[in-house]
Amino acid sequence: MTTTLIANLSRYVPELIAVVTMIGALFLEAAVGKFDKAKDYIFSAAGIGLILCLISLSKNMSLSATPIFTGAVIIDPFSTMVKIIMVLGVLGSLYVAFVSKDIAENHKSEFVILAMGVLVGGMLLASANNFLTVYLGIETLSILSYVLAALKRNDGKSTEAGIKYALYGGITSGVMLFGMAHLYGILGTIHFSEVLESLSTLDQTKMLILLPSFVLVFVGLGYKIACVPFHMWSPDVYEGSPIPVTTFFAIVPKIAGIAVIVRITHIFFDKSGVLQDSWVGFLQVVAILTITLGNILAIGQKSVKRMLAYSSISHAGFMLIGVLVIDQIGISAICFYGVIYLFMTLGAFGITSFLGDQFNSDRFGIFDGLIKSHPFMSIAMIIIMFSLGGIPPFGGFIAKYNILSASLHKGFYTLAIIAALNSVISLYYYLRIVQSMVFKDATYEENIKGFTFINQLVMLGICFPILFLGFFWEKIMITATNAHLLVK
Amino acid sequence: MGLAPYLIISMILFILGIVVMMARKNIIAILLGIELILNASALNFVAYSRFLTNNIDGHIFSLFIIVVAAAEAAVGLAIVIRFFQVRKSIHIDEAVWLNDEV
């Protein structure tokens, strides 16, 4: 018994490191919180913890898939890949938090603690192998996110974002639980590994209850990735939260939610039949609505944060297309999309954060005439915007191309056409930022304090993968193709 | 008594929860509606576990639901207190500072 526990724990090292980092940051805050340099210590401790986490994750990458803790959690290459994306996302948003002025200095250590907690929840969700771990993962992710959204505790908008997030989150997780209860009643088990065998012995009347229950479960998961029609919270929460928190929300919960939707779809709807057809049809409708509505609503926005929120909704729709092909090429396309999406989101929010601190605003006007005063950062932002819109030489194009080729491979022609048309619509609002930087005159004279040498270097480091992966994408694609999912 | 009465009661609780969340304007009342929904699903889990599935997964699940619901209520109430101190109201119609400007 003890030996199996130790063997199980040896596979669980990345999560343990994340937990220890979180608790360590908590104690460090309690011990040295009053000192001047406390912030530096806590951020560097968290950074070291995350890098250790990355190293142990990259070691796990080559291991074969194993269920651990009596099948409650599964460690397979796909979940490890998703965890690597999430850890990188936390690392990036910690950097944005470190330099941003949007969070008060004495609240920054709280950001570290809560972000590490959300990361632990996301990692649990990415490798969840029964309904209980899915539920616990989602709640760990959500409950800490509510606090993160309300981190500017004396700001009316931030507390309102917290309220909206908490209410939407509570309702959707309740509905999801109701669906899970009925699934448990029908299937007689909460373990994903035992589901297939009970699915094959179901009679027709029980099948009828199965699909509505899955739709109820999808409410909770779809809320986490903010797909239409559960997207209403997303722009409000993104606008109200401080920018580092918004960066964090755009990456970690979204990627974790996509991972669990991939797993559920591949486990329950692997066999072709009525069940698979109706689920794929449902996901198709959701994906089309998500991409189209996200893009159309983004057009009229005046706030850059809201625009990026709607754009992240439409990116979630693209990732859903990768889910509904129910194939390994879909999974590898999602992994690749996740990597590119991570860098694009970090870059876009990072530059918006530096400018937002200077002008205390998140309007499009903050970009006016930037190319004359700060050409390097403007070119970085132009690269990121072109990549988000899916213009060929950049990484975003390859990511969208992979998703569309996966869907064409399986014969979803209408879906691919609608997605490609939407990519054109999205260019309109991404290029508004480029137009504002290049063709408008600056309304200010002063130098932007956020663009220090180190910050520019970091932004260059974020832009480099977007450019690099646009040309040399085979390497990461091979890694993504190896990210198999264990389906029993 | 069989399974059906439990399912009917949990369905009623679920619908009541949804109605409370849609009809009440007080944020605390909306949090109570969420609790109703969570309890409806916990009741479902226990009933299925007792009558249909012959394992204790459902019992364990309902215990977890109770624990997580308490955590969620604590965090929710803490945020409501911040909202009240900043905005001097716990009416949901006050939460309109964040919206799409057209």
XYZ file of C-alpha atoms in Angstrom:
590
model
C 0.000 0.000 0.000
C 2.745 2.445 0.983
C 4.843 1.521 -2.024
C 1.960 2.141 -4.429
C 1.334 5.491 -2.749
C 4.965 6.491 -3.203
C 4.914 5.241 -6.798
C 1.774 7.319 -7.396
C 3.296 10.396 -5.774
C 6.414 10.101 -7.919
C 4.204 10.749 -10.966
C 2.560 13.663 -9.188
C 5.743 15.681 -8.567
C 4.797 18.772 -10.703
C 1.548 19.262 -8.778
C 3.335 18.747 -5.466
C 5.892 21.396 -6.426
C 3.058 23.797 -7.296
C 1.348 23.121 -3.945
C 4.599 23.578 -2.017
C 5.257 26.838 -3.896
C 1.806 28.103 -3.007
C 2.184 27.254 0.682
C 5.747 28.569 0.673
C 4.598 31.886 -0.785
C 1.869 32.044 1.877
C 4.348 31.545 4.719
C 6.894 33.871 3.131
C 4.231 36.573 2.923
C 3.383 36.055 6.608
C 7.064 36.096 7.614
C 8.606 38.900 5.565
C 5.501 40.691 4.313
C 6.341 43.860 6.224
C 9.829 44.329 4.710
C 10.574 46.505 1.700
C 11.967 43.749 -0.487
C 9.229 41.229 0.416
C 7.650 41.443 -3.046
C 10.933 40.561 -4.773
C 11.485 37.533 -2.531
C 7.983 36.154 -3.024
C 7.987 36.624 -6.800
C 11.424 35.059 -7.202
C 10.442 32.126 -4.953
C 7.317 31.564 -7.078
C 9.373 31.872 -10.266
C 11.851 29.251 -9.065
C 8.984 26.954 -8.060
C 7.367 27.309 -11.481
C 10.635 26.622 -13.308
C 11.184 23.475 -11.187
C 7.615 22.541 -12.077
C 8.394 22.982 -15.799
C 11.494 20.792 -15.504
C 9.630 17.962 -13.799
C 6.771 18.292 -16.318
C 9.174 17.996 -19.233
C 10.520 14.811 -17.617
C 6.952 13.463 -17.335
C 6.382 14.153 -21.032
C 8.188 10.983 -22.121
C 6.439 8.700 -19.612
C 3.642 6.447 -20.772
C 0.107 7.186 -19.590
C -0.745 5.874 -16.126
C -3.805 6.299 -13.945
C -2.779 7.046 -10.361
C -4.543 7.360 -6.971
C -6.906 4.453 -7.746
C -7.760 5.928 -11.127
C -8.884 9.333 -9.875
C -6.133 11.145 -11.741
C -4.433 10.249 -14.984
C -0.992 11.364 -16.094
C -0.727 11.162 -19.877
C 1.307 13.165 -22.408
C -1.724 15.297 -23.325
C -2.332 16.411 -19.747
C 1.395 17.065 -19.303
C 1.436 19.223 -22.444
C -1.571 21.201 -21.186
C 0.106 21.635 -17.804
C 3.257 22.985 -19.471
C 1.136 25.591 -21.278
C -0.573 26.544 -18.005
C 2.694 26.836 -16.054
C 4.143 29.071 -18.787
C 0.958 31.149 -18.635
C 1.279 31.590 -14.871
C 4.947 32.491 -15.265
C 4.096 35.158 -17.840
C 1.220 36.655 -15.900
C 3.398 36.722 -12.754
C 5.870 38.850 -14.711
C 3.074 41.167 -15.875
C 1.889 41.402 -12.244
C 5.430 42.146 -11.038
C 5.851 45.205 -13.246
C 2.218 46.351 -13.437
C 0.888 49.242 -11.390
C -2.692 48.042 -11.696
C -2.413 45.962 -8.501
C -1.358 47.802 -5.329
C 2.168 46.865 -4.184
C 1.001 45.302 -0.925
C -1.546 43.078 -2.724
C 0.919 41.620 -5.208
C 1.995 38.749 -2.967
C -1.676 37.740 -2.701
C -1.755 37.512 -6.487
C 1.137 35.031 -6.357
C -0.547 32.831 -3.736
C -3.934 32.792 -5.465
C -2.457 32.275 -8.935
C -0.507 29.262 -7.714
C -3.717 27.906 -6.179
C -5.568 28.302 -9.483
C -2.680 26.551 -11.207
C -3.052 23.565 -8.845
C -6.766 23.413 -9.676
C -6.038 23.659 -13.392
C -3.500 20.843 -13.205
C -6.010 18.660 -11.364
C -8.610 19.457 -14.035
C -6.245 18.695 -16.908
C -5.586 15.199 -15.608
C -9.008 14.480 -14.070
C -10.178 10.935 -14.633
C -13.483 10.835 -12.764
C -16.345 13.253 -12.217
C -15.285 14.041 -8.655
C -11.846 15.299 -9.721
C -13.453 17.258 -12.568
C -15.751 18.950 -10.038
C -12.996 19.583 -7.498
C -10.667 20.901 -10.178
C -13.293 23.299 -11.509
C -14.152 24.555 -8.030
C -10.502 25.031 -7.026
C -10.045 26.941 -10.248
C -13.188 29.034 -9.828
C -13.296 29.874 -6.121
C -9.778 31.305 -6.177
C -10.526 33.112 -9.444
C -13.437 34.979 -7.806
C -11.005 36.417 -5.281
C -8.493 37.254 -8.013
C -11.137 39.169 -9.967
C -11.916 41.286 -6.887
C -8.245 41.874 -6.088
C -8.507 45.688 -6.271
C -10.684 45.560 -3.204
C -11.495 49.261 -2.958
C -12.349 49.615 -6.625
C -16.023 49.506 -7.610
C -15.408 47.867 -10.977
C -13.144 45.155 -9.593
C -15.557 44.118 -6.832
C -18.381 44.110 -9.374
C -16.282 41.797 -11.573
C -15.802 39.528 -8.547
C -19.559 39.468 -7.846
C -20.448 38.691 -11.446
C -17.829 35.954 -11.677
C -18.917 34.379 -8.370
C -22.638 34.370 -9.239
C -22.174 33.009 -12.789
C -19.666 30.485 -11.490
C -21.904 29.269 -8.683
C -24.923 28.863 -10.958
C -23.060 27.019 -13.709
C -21.217 24.685 -11.351
C -24.545 23.878 -9.672
C -26.133 23.036 -13.024
C -23.095 20.963 -13.950
C -23.386 19.000 -10.694
C -27.049 18.304 -11.414
C -26.013 16.846 -14.772
C -23.268 14.791 -13.128
C -25.750 13.383 -10.608
C -27.960 12.078 -13.412
C -24.968 10.687 -15.298
C -23.975 8.869 -12.115
C -27.489 7.494 -11.808
C -27.567 6.251 -15.388
C -24.034 4.915 -15.688
C -23.687 3.702 -12.102
C -20.134 4.972 -11.777
C -18.201 8.223 -11.598
C -14.953 6.729 -12.935
C -14.175 7.444 -16.561
C -12.392 4.101 -16.892
C -15.562 2.129 -16.084
C -17.822 4.268 -18.238
C -17.242 2.575 -21.582
C -18.363 -0.801 -20.396
C -21.556 0.532 -18.803
C -22.251 2.646 -21.910
C -22.312 -0.474 -24.059
C -24.970 -2.150 -21.900
C -27.376 0.806 -21.781
C -30.902 0.446 -23.142
C -32.643 2.993 -25.337
C -34.691 4.778 -22.655
C -31.619 5.479 -20.517
C -29.782 6.780 -23.584
C -32.480 9.441 -23.875
C -31.571 10.905 -20.466
C -27.859 10.695 -21.173
C -27.564 13.527 -23.674
C -29.462 16.211 -21.687
C -27.257 15.335 -18.704
C -24.180 15.864 -20.845
C -25.534 19.229 -21.973
C -25.957 20.163 -18.291
C -22.352 19.099 -17.618
C -21.240 21.149 -20.613
C -22.782 24.260 -19.003
C -20.132 24.149 -16.270
C -17.272 23.417 -18.637
C -18.416 25.846 -21.336
C -18.595 28.575 -18.719
C -14.935 28.029 -17.884
C -13.815 28.419 -21.503
C -16.408 31.222 -22.036
C -18.132 29.799 -25.102
C -21.469 31.153 -26.315
C -24.095 31.086 -24.716
C -22.166 31.076 -21.413
C -19.855 33.928 -22.388
C -21.645 36.930 -20.841
C -19.466 37.066 -17.740
C -16.228 37.094 -19.668
C -15.982 40.683 -21.053
C -17.262 42.186 -17.796
C -14.845 40.219 -15.626
C -11.942 40.858 -18.007
C -12.656 44.590 -17.972
C -13.139 44.885 -14.220
C -10.162 42.812 -13.082
C -6.647 44.259 -12.932
C -4.718 43.602 -16.185
C -2.343 40.899 -14.784
C -5.413 38.996 -13.544
C -7.058 39.392 -16.958
C -3.927 37.968 -18.598
C -4.119 35.068 -16.200
C -7.853 34.448 -16.829
C -7.361 34.479 -20.575
C -4.872 31.614 -20.376
C -5.046 29.243 -17.414
C -8.785 28.520 -16.850
C -9.433 28.506 -20.603
C -6.740 25.950 -21.418
C -7.754 23.772 -18.444
C -11.414 23.851 -19.532
C -10.511 22.890 -23.107
C -8.425 19.994 -21.746
C -11.307 18.546 -19.745
C -13.747 18.963 -22.663
C -11.269 17.091 -24.880
C -11.027 14.279 -22.347
C -14.783 13.930 -21.810
C -15.499 14.034 -25.552
C -12.870 11.419 -26.311
C -13.933 9.086 -23.519
C -17.707 9.223 -23.875
C -18.191 9.826 -27.589
C -15.421 7.782 -29.116
C -17.727 5.169 -30.682
C -19.728 6.334 -33.676
C -23.480 6.198 -33.209
C -26.455 8.351 -32.324
C -24.748 9.609 -29.173
C -21.606 10.732 -30.985
C -23.561 12.340 -33.829
C -25.746 14.408 -31.533
C -22.801 15.508 -29.357
C -20.740 16.505 -32.394
C -23.760 18.374 -33.791
C -24.195 20.181 -30.478
C -20.507 21.121 -30.321
C -20.625 22.287 -33.943
C -23.463 24.708 -33.191
C -21.678 25.962 -30.064
C -18.381 26.399 -31.917
C -19.959 28.322 -34.807
C -21.901 30.585 -32.416
C -18.820 31.139 -30.257
C -16.550 32.153 -33.126
C -19.142 34.328 -34.883
C -20.610 36.127 -31.872
C -17.194 36.636 -30.292
C -15.906 38.299 -33.453
C -18.988 40.388 -34.188
C -19.294 41.712 -30.633
C -15.578 42.566 -30.560
C -15.974 44.992 -33.462
C -17.722 47.827 -31.619
C -15.687 47.772 -28.401
C -14.001 50.913 -27.104
C -11.882 49.206 -24.433
C -8.860 47.143 -25.497
C -9.423 44.746 -22.594
C -13.019 44.039 -23.695
C -11.892 43.626 -27.293
C -9.273 41.082 -26.207
C -11.933 39.340 -24.068
C -14.209 38.878 -27.089
C -11.246 37.811 -29.190
C -10.359 35.173 -26.585
C -13.971 33.942 -26.803
C -13.597 33.422 -30.534
C -10.249 31.667 -30.011
C -12.011 29.284 -27.610
C -14.428 28.547 -30.465
C -11.496 27.636 -32.718
C -10.183 25.253 -30.081
C -13.676 23.683 -29.828
C -13.429 22.811 -33.540
C -10.328 20.832 -32.666
C -12.325 19.015 -29.973
C -15.239 17.970 -32.136
C -13.211 16.165 -34.790
C -12.597 13.476 -32.095
C -9.252 12.417 -33.477
C -5.565 12.570 -32.585
C -4.959 15.264 -35.221
C -7.553 17.382 -33.439
C -5.738 16.959 -30.124
C -2.362 17.889 -31.569
C -3.926 20.901 -33.321
C -5.372 22.030 -29.969
C -2.006 21.625 -28.215
C -0.286 23.685 -30.919
C -3.047 26.302 -30.814
C -2.678 26.469 -27.027
C 1.059 27.170 -27.253
C 0.624 29.966 -29.833
C -2.437 31.382 -28.016
C -0.383 31.556 -24.810
C 2.337 33.706 -26.367
C -0.073 35.929 -28.313
C -2.233 36.603 -25.251
C 0.768 37.292 -23.019
C 2.196 39.728 -25.541
C -1.044 41.584 -26.233
C -1.973 41.965 -22.571
C 1.620 42.764 -21.575
C 1.929 45.734 -23.929
C -1.605 46.899 -23.058
C -0.606 46.716 -19.388
C 2.510 48.903 -19.840
C 0.517 51.512 -21.758
C -2.470 51.280 -19.431
C -0.295 52.015 -16.387
C 0.999 55.162 -18.054
C -2.351 56.619 -19.101
C -4.608 54.960 -16.514
C -6.995 53.882 -19.253
C -7.719 50.872 -21.446
C -9.140 52.731 -24.461
C -7.853 52.315 -28.005
C -6.517 55.870 -27.749
C -3.532 54.713 -25.653
C -1.977 53.271 -28.817
C -2.161 56.515 -30.820
C 1.023 57.315 -32.694
C 3.077 54.743 -30.796
C 5.180 53.816 -33.819
C 6.885 57.218 -33.891
C 7.914 57.234 -30.238
C 8.470 53.508 -29.615
C 9.002 51.681 -32.925
C 10.234 48.405 -31.410
C 7.243 47.855 -29.146
C 4.894 48.921 -31.952
C 6.375 46.345 -34.299
C 6.024 43.719 -31.552
C 2.359 44.650 -31.111
C 1.808 44.603 -34.900
C 3.306 41.097 -35.079
C 1.040 39.942 -32.233
C -2.078 41.481 -33.807
C -1.338 39.980 -37.246
C -0.743 36.643 -35.573
C -4.025 36.844 -33.616
C -5.816 37.634 -36.866
C -4.163 34.690 -38.624
C -1.971 36.401 -41.241
C 0.339 33.838 -42.929
C 3.943 34.211 -41.841
C 3.111 34.201 -38.117
C 2.320 31.457 -35.643
C -1.378 32.254 -35.399
C -1.836 31.312 -39.042
C -0.239 27.903 -38.578
C -2.376 27.280 -35.494
C -5.614 28.117 -37.340
C -4.437 26.172 -40.385
C -3.904 23.050 -38.268
C -7.362 23.310 -36.720
C -9.042 23.866 -40.101
C -7.117 21.055 -41.784
C -8.154 18.720 -38.944
C -11.811 19.664 -39.473
C -11.532 19.327 -43.285
C -9.886 15.944 -42.817
C -13.047 14.771 -41.042
C -15.361 16.404 -43.590
C -16.716 19.409 -41.666
C -16.635 21.691 -44.715
C -19.294 24.230 -43.631
C -17.615 24.601 -40.253
C -14.227 25.238 -41.857
C -15.674 27.829 -44.248
C -17.450 29.709 -41.435
C -14.296 29.659 -39.305
C -12.164 30.966 -42.175
C -14.665 33.774 -42.896
C -14.607 34.702 -39.215
C -10.856 34.954 -39.331
C -11.360 37.716 -41.904
C -13.884 39.539 -39.688
C -11.459 39.358 -36.766
C -8.821 41.212 -38.787
C -10.992 44.327 -38.672
C -10.726 44.855 -34.937
C -7.133 43.638 -34.594
C -6.038 46.039 -37.298
C -7.802 48.917 -35.524
C -4.927 48.828 -33.018
C -2.372 48.751 -35.847
C -4.135 51.646 -37.585
C -4.214 53.638 -34.371
C -0.475 53.055 -33.840
C 0.648 53.789 -37.383
C -1.725 56.374 -38.845
C -2.790 58.484 -35.869
C -0.840 61.280 -34.234
C 0.272 60.958 -30.638
C -1.709 63.042 -28.166
C 1.102 62.992 -25.611
C 4.789 63.854 -25.468
C 6.179 61.990 -22.491
C 8.220 58.805 -22.554
C 6.415 55.610 -21.582
C 7.829 54.479 -18.257
C 6.675 50.879 -18.640
C 8.898 50.325 -21.668
C 12.104 49.738 -19.728
C 14.936 47.841 -21.357
C 14.099 44.624 -19.493
C 10.397 44.836 -20.330
C 11.222 45.354 -24.003
C 13.520 42.336 -23.850
C 10.733 40.216 -22.325
C 8.289 41.324 -25.014
C 10.894 40.427 -27.638
C 11.152 37.010 -25.981
C 7.376 36.608 -26.254
C 7.279 37.731 -29.908
C 10.139 35.475 -30.894
C 8.162 32.188 -30.587
C 5.262 33.719 -32.546
C 7.624 34.532 -35.429
C 9.730 31.418 -35.034
C 6.797 28.996 -34.844
C 5.366 30.617 -37.969
C 8.308 29.246 -39.959
C 9.673 26.303 -37.990
C 6.592 24.694 -36.556
C 7.391 21.029 -37.223
C 9.368 20.599 -33.999
C 6.570 21.680 -31.677
C 4.007 19.903 -33.868
C 5.851 16.616 -33.345
C 5.706 17.192 -29.591
C 2.007 18.001 -29.933
C 1.394 14.894 -32.039
C 2.989 12.787 -29.327
C 0.569 14.274 -26.788
C -1.663 11.230 -26.804
C -4.727 10.908 -24.684
C -5.270 7.675 -22.822
C -8.686 6.287 -23.716
C -9.556 2.962 -22.206
C -40.527 4.594 -0.766
C -38.659 4.201 -3.977
C -36.351 6.418 -5.982
C -39.022 8.580 -7.594
C -39.988 10.807 -4.602
C -36.343 11.761 -4.044
C -35.894 12.666 -7.687
C -39.099 14.725 -7.673
C -38.026 16.614 -4.559
C -34.577 17.286 -5.966
C -36.123 18.483 -9.233
C -38.380 20.860 -7.256
C -35.347 22.135 -5.325
C -33.439 22.649 -8.557
C -36.277 24.594 -10.187
C -36.767 26.655 -7.023
C -33.071 27.489 -7.052
C -33.232 28.655 -10.676
C -36.393 30.695 -9.958
C -34.793 32.303 -6.883
C -31.747 33.283 -8.892
C -33.828 34.803 -11.655
C -36.480 36.516 -9.550
C -34.629 37.895 -6.525
C -32.612 41.095 -6.808
C -30.703 40.721 -3.546
C -27.230 39.227 -4.047
C -27.428 37.257 -0.771
C -30.709 35.711 -1.960
C -29.061 34.722 -5.240
C -26.289 32.989 -3.270
C -29.029 31.122 -1.380
C -30.476 30.029 -4.730
C -27.084 28.574 -5.653
C -27.100 26.624 -2.375
C -30.517 25.198 -3.273
C -29.196 23.929 -6.609
C -26.145 22.373 -4.961
C -28.346 20.640 -2.388
C -30.628 19.344 -5.130
C -27.688 17.629 -6.812
C -26.338 16.307 -3.497
C -29.758 14.766 -2.806
C -29.742 13.224 -6.273
C -26.331 11.672 -5.707
C -27.347 10.130 -2.393
C -30.661 8.835 -3.759
C -29.030 7.225 -6.796
C -26.347 5.754 -4.590
C -28.931 4.238 -2.232
C -31.384 2.864 -4.793
C -29.652 2.246 -8.119
C -25.929 1.863 -8.240
C -24.885 -0.210 -5.205
C -21.665 1.700 -4.554
C -20.768 4.575 -2.254
C -19.400 6.941 -4.903
C -22.541 9.060 -4.613
C -22.247 9.402 -0.825
C -18.613 10.517 -1.124
C -19.550 12.949 -3.867
C -22.301 14.537 -1.765
C -19.873 15.018 1.146
C -17.507 16.837 -1.191
C -20.397 18.959 -2.472
C -21.206 20.087 1.077
C -17.577 21.043 1.767
C -17.096 22.906 -1.512
C -20.463 24.677 -1.163
C -19.348 26.026 2.223
C -16.093 27.320 0.711
C -17.957 28.888 -2.181
C -20.468 30.570 0.123
C -17.649 31.967 2.278
C -15.838 33.481 -0.682
C -19.097 34.709 -2.210
C -20.137 36.447 1.006
C -16.684 38.008 1.402
C -16.956 39.513 -2.076
C -20.515 40.702 -1.322
C -19.164 42.498 1.772
C -16.501 44.250 -0.330
C -19.158 45.175 -2.877
C -21.373 46.591 -0.131
C -18.552 48.635 1.394
C -17.524 50.093 -1.942
C -20.922 50.607 -3.564
C -23.232 50.900 -0.513
C -25.752 48.408 -1.878
C -26.287 44.665 -2.328
C -28.873 45.066 -5.066
C -27.946 43.232 -8.259
C -29.273 46.084 -10.411
C -26.469 48.257 -9.006
C -23.879 46.043 -10.689
C -24.051 47.837 -14.030
C -20.728 49.667 -14.182
C -19.298 47.007 -16.451
C -21.237 46.665 -19.703
C -20.952 46.973 -23.471
C -21.020 50.623 -24.452
C -22.790 51.151 -27.718
